[in-house]
CSV table of C-alpha atoms in Angstrom, one decimal:
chain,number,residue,atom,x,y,z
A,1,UNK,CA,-18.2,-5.6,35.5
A,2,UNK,CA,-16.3,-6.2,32.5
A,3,UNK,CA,-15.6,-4.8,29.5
A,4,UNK,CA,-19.0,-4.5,26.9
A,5,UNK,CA,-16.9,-4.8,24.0
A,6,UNK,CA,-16.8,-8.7,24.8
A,7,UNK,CA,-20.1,-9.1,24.4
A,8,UNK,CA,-19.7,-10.5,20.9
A,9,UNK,CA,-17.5,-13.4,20.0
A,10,UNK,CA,-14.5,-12.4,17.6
A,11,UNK,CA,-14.1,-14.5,14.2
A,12,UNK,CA,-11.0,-14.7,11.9
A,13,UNK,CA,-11.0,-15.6,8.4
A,14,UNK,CA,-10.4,-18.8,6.9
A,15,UNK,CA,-9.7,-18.0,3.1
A,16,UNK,CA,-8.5,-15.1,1.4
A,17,UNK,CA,-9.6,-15.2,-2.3
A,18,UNK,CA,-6.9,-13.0,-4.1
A,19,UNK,CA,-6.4,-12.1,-7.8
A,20,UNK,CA,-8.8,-8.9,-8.7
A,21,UNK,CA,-7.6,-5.6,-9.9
A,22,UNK,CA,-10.4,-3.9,-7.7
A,23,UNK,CA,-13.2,-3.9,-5.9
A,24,UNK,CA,-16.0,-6.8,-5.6
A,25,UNK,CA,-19.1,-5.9,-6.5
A,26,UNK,CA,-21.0,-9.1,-5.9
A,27,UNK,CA,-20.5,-12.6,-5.2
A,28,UNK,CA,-22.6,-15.9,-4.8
A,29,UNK,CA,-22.0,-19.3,-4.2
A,30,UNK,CA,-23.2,-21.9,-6.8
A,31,UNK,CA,-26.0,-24.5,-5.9
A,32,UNK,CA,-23.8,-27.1,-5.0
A,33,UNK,CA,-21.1,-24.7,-3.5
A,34,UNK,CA,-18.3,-25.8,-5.6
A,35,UNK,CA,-17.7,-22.6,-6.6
A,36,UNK,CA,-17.0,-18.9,-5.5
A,37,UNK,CA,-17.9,-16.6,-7.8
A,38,UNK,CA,-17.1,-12.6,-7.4
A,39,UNK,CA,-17.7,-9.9,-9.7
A,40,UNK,CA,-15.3,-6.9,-9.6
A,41,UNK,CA,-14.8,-2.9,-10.1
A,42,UNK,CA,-11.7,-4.7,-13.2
A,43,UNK,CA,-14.3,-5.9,-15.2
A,44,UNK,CA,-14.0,-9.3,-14.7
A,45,UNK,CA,-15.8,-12.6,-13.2
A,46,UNK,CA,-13.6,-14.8,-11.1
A,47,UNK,CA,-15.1,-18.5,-10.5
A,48,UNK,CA,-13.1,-20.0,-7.4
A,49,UNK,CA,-12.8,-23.5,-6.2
A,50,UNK,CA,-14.1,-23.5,-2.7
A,51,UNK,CA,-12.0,-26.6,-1.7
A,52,UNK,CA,-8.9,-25.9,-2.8
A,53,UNK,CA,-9.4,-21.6,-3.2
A,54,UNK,CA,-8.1,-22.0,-6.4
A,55,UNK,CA,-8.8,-20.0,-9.8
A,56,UNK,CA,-11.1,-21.7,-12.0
A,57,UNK,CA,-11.9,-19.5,-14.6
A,58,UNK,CA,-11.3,-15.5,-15.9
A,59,UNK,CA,-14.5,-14.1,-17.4
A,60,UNK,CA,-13.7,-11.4,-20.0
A,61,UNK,CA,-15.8,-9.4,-22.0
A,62,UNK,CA,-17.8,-6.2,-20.2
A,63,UNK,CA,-16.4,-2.7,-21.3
A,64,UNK,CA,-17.3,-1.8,-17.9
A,65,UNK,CA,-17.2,-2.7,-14.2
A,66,UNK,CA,-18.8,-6.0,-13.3
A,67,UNK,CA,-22.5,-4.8,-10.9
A,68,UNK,CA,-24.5,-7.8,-10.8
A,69,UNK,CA,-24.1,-12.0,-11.0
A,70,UNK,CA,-27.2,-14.6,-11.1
A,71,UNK,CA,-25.9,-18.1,-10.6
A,72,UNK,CA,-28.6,-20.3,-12.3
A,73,UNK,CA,-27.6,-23.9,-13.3
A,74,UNK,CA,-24.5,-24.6,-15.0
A,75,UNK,CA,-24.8,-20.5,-16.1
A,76,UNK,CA,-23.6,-17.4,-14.9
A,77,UNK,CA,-25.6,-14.1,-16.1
A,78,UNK,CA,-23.6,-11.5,-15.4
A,79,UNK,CA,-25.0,-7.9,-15.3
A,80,UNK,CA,-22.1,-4.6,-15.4
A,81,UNK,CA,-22.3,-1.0,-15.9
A,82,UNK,CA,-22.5,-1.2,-19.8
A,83,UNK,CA,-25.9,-1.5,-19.7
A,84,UNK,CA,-25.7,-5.4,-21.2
A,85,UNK,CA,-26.0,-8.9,-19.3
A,86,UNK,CA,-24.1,-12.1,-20.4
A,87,UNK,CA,-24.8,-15.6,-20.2
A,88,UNK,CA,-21.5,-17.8,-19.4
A,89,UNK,CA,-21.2,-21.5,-19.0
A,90,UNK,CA,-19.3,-22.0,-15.8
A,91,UNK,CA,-17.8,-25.4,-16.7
A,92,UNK,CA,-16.1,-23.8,-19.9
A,93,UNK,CA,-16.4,-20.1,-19.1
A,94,UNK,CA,-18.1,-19.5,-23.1
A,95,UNK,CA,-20.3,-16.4,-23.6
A,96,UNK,CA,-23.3,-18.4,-25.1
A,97,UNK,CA,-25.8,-15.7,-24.9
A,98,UNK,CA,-25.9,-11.5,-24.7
A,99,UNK,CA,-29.1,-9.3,-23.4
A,100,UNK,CA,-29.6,-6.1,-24.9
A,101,UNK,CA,-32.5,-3.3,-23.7
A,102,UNK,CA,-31.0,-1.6,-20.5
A,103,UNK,CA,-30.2,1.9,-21.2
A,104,UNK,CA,-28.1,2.2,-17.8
A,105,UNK,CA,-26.2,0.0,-15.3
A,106,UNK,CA,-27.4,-3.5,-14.1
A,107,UNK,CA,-28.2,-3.5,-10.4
A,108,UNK,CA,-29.6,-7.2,-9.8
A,109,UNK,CA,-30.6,-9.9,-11.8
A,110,UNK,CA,-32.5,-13.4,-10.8
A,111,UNK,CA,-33.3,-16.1,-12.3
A,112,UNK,CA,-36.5,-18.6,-12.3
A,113,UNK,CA,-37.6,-21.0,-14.2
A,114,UNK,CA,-37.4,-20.2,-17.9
A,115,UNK,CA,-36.9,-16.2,-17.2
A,116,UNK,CA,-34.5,-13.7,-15.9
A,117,UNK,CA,-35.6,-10.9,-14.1
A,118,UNK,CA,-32.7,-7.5,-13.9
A,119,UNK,CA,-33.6,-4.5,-12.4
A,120,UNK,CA,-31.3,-1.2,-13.7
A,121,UNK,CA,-30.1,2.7,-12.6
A,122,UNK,CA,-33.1,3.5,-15.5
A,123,UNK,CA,-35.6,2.8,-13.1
A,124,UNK,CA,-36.8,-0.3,-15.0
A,125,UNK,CA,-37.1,-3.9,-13.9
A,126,UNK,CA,-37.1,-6.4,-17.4
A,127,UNK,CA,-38.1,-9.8,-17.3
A,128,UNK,CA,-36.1,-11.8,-20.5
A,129,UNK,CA,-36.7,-15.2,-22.1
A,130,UNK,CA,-33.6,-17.4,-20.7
A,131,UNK,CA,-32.8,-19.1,-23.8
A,132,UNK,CA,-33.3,-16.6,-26.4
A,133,UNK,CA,-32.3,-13.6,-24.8
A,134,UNK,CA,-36.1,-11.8,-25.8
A,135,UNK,CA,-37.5,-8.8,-23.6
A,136,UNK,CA,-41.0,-10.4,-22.1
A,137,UNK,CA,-42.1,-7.4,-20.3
A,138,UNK,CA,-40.5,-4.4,-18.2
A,139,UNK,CA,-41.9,-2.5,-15.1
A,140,UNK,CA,-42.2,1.3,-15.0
A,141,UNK,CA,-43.8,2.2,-11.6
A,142,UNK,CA,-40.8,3.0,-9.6
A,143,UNK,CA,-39.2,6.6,-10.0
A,144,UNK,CA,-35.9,6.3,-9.5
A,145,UNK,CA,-32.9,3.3,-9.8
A,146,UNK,CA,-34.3,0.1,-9.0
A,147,UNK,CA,-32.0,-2.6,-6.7
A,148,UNK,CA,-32.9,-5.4,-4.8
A,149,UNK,CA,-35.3,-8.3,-6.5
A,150,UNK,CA,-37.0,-11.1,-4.9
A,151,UNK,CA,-39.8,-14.2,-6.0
A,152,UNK,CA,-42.5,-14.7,-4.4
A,153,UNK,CA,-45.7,-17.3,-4.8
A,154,UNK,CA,-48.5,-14.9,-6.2
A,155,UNK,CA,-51.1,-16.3,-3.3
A,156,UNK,CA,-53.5,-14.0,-4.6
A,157,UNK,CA,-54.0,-15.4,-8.2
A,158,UNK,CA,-57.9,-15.9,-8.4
A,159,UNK,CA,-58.0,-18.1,-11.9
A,160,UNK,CA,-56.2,-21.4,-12.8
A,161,UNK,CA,-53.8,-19.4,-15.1
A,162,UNK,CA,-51.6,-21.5,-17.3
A,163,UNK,CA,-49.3,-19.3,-17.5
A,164,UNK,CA,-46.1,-20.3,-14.9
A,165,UNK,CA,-45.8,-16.4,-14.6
A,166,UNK,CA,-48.9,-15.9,-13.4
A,167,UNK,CA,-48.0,-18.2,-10.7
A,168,UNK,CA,-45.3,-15.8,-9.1
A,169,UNK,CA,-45.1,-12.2,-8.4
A,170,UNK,CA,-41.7,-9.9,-7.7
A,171,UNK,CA,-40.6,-7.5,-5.2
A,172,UNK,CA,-38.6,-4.6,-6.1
A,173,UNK,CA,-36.5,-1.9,-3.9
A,174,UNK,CA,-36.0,1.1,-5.2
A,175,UNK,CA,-34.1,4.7,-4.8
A,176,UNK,CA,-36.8,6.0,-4.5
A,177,UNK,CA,-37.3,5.0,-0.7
A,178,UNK,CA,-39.9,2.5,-2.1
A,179,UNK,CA,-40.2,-1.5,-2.3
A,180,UNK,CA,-43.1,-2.3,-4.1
A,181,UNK,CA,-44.9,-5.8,-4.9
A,182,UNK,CA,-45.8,-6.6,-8.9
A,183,UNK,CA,-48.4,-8.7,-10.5
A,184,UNK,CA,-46.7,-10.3,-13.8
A,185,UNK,CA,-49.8,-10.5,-15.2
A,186,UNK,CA,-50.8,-7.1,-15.2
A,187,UNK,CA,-47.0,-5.6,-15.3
A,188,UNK,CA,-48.8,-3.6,-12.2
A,189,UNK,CA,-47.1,-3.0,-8.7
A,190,UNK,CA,-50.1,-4.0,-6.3
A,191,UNK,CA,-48.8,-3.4,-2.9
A,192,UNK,CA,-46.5,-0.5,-2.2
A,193,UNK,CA,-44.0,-0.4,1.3
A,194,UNK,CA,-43.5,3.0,2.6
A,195,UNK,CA,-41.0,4.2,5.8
A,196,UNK,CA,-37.8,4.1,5.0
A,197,UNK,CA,-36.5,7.5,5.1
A,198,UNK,CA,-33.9,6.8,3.0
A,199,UNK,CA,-32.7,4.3,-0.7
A,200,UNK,CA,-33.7,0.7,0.0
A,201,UNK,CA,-30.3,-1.4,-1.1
A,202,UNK,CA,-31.2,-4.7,-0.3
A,203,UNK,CA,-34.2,-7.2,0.5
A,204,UNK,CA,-35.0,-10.5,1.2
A,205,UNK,CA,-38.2,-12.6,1.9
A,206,UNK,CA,-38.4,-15.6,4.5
A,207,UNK,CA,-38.6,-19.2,4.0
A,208,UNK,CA,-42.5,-19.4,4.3
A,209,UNK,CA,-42.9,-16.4,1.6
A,210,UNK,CA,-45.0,-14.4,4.7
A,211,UNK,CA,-42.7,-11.6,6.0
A,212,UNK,CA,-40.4,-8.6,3.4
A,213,UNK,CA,-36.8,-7.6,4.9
A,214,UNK,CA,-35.7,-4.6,3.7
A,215,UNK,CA,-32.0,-3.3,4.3
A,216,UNK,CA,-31.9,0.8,3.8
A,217,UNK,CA,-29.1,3.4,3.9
A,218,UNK,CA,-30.6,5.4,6.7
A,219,UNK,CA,-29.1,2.6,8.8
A,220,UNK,CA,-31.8,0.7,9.5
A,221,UNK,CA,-34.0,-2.8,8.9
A,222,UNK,CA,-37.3,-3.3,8.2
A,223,UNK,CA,-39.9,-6.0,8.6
A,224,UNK,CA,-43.3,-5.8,6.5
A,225,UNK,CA,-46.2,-8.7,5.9
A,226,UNK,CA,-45.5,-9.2,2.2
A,227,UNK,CA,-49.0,-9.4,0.7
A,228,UNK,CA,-50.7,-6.9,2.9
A,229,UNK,CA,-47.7,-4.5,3.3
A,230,UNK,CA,-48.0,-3.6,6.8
A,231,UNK,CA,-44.5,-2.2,8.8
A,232,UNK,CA,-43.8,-4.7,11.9
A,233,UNK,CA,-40.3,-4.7,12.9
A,234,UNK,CA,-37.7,-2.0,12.6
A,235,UNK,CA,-33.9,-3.5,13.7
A,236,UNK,CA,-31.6,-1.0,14.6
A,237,UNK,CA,-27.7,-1.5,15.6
A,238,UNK,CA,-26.0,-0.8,12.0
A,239,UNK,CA,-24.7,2.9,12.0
A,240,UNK,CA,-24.2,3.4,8.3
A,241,UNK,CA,-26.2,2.0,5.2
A,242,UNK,CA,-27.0,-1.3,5.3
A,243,UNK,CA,-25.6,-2.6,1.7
A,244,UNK,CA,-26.8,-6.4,1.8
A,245,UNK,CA,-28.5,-9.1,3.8
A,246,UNK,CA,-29.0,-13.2,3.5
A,247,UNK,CA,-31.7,-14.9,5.8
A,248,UNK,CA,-30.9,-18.3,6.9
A,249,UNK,CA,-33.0,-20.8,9.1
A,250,UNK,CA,-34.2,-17.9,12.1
A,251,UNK,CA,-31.3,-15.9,11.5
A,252,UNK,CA,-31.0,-12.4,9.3
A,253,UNK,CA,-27.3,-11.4,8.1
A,254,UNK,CA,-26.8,-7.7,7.0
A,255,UNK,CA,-23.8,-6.2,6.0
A,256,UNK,CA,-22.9,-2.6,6.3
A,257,UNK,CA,-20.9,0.2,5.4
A,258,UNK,CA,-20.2,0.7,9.0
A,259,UNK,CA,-17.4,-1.9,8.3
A,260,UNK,CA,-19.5,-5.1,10.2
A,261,UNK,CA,-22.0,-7.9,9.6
A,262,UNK,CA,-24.9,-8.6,12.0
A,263,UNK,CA,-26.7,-11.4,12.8
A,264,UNK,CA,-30.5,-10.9,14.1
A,265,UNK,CA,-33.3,-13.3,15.6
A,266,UNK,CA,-36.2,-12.5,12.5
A,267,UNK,CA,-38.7,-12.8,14.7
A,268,UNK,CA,-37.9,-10.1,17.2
A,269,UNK,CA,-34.9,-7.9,15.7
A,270,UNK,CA,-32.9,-8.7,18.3
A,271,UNK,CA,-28.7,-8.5,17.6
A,272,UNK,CA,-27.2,-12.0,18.1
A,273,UNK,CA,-23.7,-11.2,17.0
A,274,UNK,CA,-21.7,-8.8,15.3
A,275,UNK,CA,-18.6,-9.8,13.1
A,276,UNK,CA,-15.6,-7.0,13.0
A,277,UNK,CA,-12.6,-7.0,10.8
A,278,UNK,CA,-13.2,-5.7,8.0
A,279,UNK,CA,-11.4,-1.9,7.2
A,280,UNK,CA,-14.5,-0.9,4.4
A,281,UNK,CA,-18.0,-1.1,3.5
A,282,UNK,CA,-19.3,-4.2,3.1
A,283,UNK,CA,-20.5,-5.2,0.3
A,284,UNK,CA,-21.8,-8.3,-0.1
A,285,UNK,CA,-22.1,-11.4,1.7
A,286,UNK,CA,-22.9,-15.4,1.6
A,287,UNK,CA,-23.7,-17.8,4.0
A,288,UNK,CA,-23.3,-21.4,4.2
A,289,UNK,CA,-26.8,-22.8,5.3
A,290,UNK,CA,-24.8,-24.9,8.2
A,291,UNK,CA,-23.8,-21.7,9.8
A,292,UNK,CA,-21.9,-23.2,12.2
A,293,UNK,CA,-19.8,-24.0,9.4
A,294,UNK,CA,-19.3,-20.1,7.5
A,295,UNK,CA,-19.8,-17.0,6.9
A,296,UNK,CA,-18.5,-15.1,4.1
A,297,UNK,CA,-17.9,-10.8,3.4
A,298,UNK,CA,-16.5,-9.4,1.0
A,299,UNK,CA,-14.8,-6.0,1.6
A,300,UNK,CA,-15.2,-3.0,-0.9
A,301,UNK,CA,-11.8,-3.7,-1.8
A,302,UNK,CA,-9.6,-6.3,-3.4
A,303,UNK,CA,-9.5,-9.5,-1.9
């Protein structure tokens, strides 16, 4: 009959990125993957060379652990437990630009067009004027830490607004066993996903802006229409918190504090493969959109 256990393939690693004094908290590859770029528990950035794995740049200057990175351009804005986000230049590694207003730790940030958008422990998401560093607007609806962030088209936008941010709306997970969906022009959270039992830690959205993913530490995956908010799909496999997830093609990747990363059909929440290896949580991942090609975790630990 066989043994189950070989019912997934087994992958090694092909690089180990090494040099942090503790644990990674994020990381993200830039647009053209040249780089690597982790944040850590030492309260640093490190920017790697993906061809060679070498060090490129040390970026110092958080007076606390390193929480969040948005890779935007030739910028890194980096978000960290001191309640402020920086703005580096990832050619020269220079701080040109510092964002004040958080009163607690910076869970995500993203980046479109001329804003940034950074969701924080105080329950707030901000949206900030790229260039000048100036507080547009901030979000009050959720009641407790907000995580995960995500851009949608706002496909319900009834005038010919010239506003570009009337032109998107956000998604926002929350502690508060919440995602909810937020009209910019209002500052209002219009749609509101309920069934998690449990914090929502990560989310994503699909490549046609129609279906929500939301990764939850009760262990489990959900699927929602975005605009509508009705529950379709929940995945179950993971056996601890699901701590982050990337969608690729027809694939979902979540990692997990059960120690592996999963790979799902979307569609039908079907397991594809599991990856094993890893000896802690883990807590953030990357794919490479040729996924033949790789797959990247990052342990809760050094590297």
């Amino acid at each position: 009959m066989g043994n189950k256990s070989s019912k997934y393939r087994k992958y090694k690693s092909l690089d180990v990125f090494d040099a942090h004094d503790g644990g990674i908290n994020a990381m993200e590859l830039n647009y053209n993957h040249k780089y690597l770029v982790t944040a850590s528990e030492d309260r640093s950035v490190r920017v790697w060379s993906t061809l060679t794995s070498d060090l490129h740049l040390i970026l110092e200057g958080h007076q606390h652990y390193v929480s969040s990175i948005c890779l935007y351009g030739n910028y890194i804005i980096t978000g960290s437990a001191d309640s402020i986000m920086h703005k580096w230049n990832i050619d020269t590694g220079e701080c040109v630009t510092t964002y004040y207003g958080h009163a607690a730790l910076i869970n995500e940030i993203i980046c479109w067009n001329n804003w940034i958008f950074s969701t924080s422990y105080d329950s707030t998401v901000r949206c900030w004027d790229f260039i000048d560093a100036t507080c547009e607007f901030v979000l009050q609806e959720h009641t407790r830490s907000v995580g995960p962030i995500a851009i949608v088209p706002n496909i319900l936008m009834k005038s010919s607004n010239i506003n570009p941010l009337a032109t998107r709306m956000i998604v926002t997970g929350s502690a508060d066993k919440t995602a909810k969906l937020w009209d910019l022009q209002t500052t209002k959270a219009i749609v509101t996903y309920e069934g998690h039992k449990s914090e929502i830690v990560c989310l994503t959205v699909d490549h046609y802006n129609k279906y929500l993913y939301t990764g939850s530490s009760d262990a489990t995956l959900r699927s929602w229409e975005i605009y509508t908010g009705q529950a379709i799909t929940v995945f179950k496999g993971h056996v601890a918190s699901i701590t982050c997830i990337k969608i690729i093609n027809n694939f979902l990747f979540t990692g997990s504090a059960d120690h592996t990363t999963r790979c799902w059909f979307s569609n039908n929440g079907t397991c594809h493969q599991v990856y094993n290896g890893h000896t802690h949580k883990i807590s953030c991942l990357d794919v490479d959109r040729n996924i033949r090609k790789l797959c990247i975790t990052i342990p809760f630990q050094k590297i």
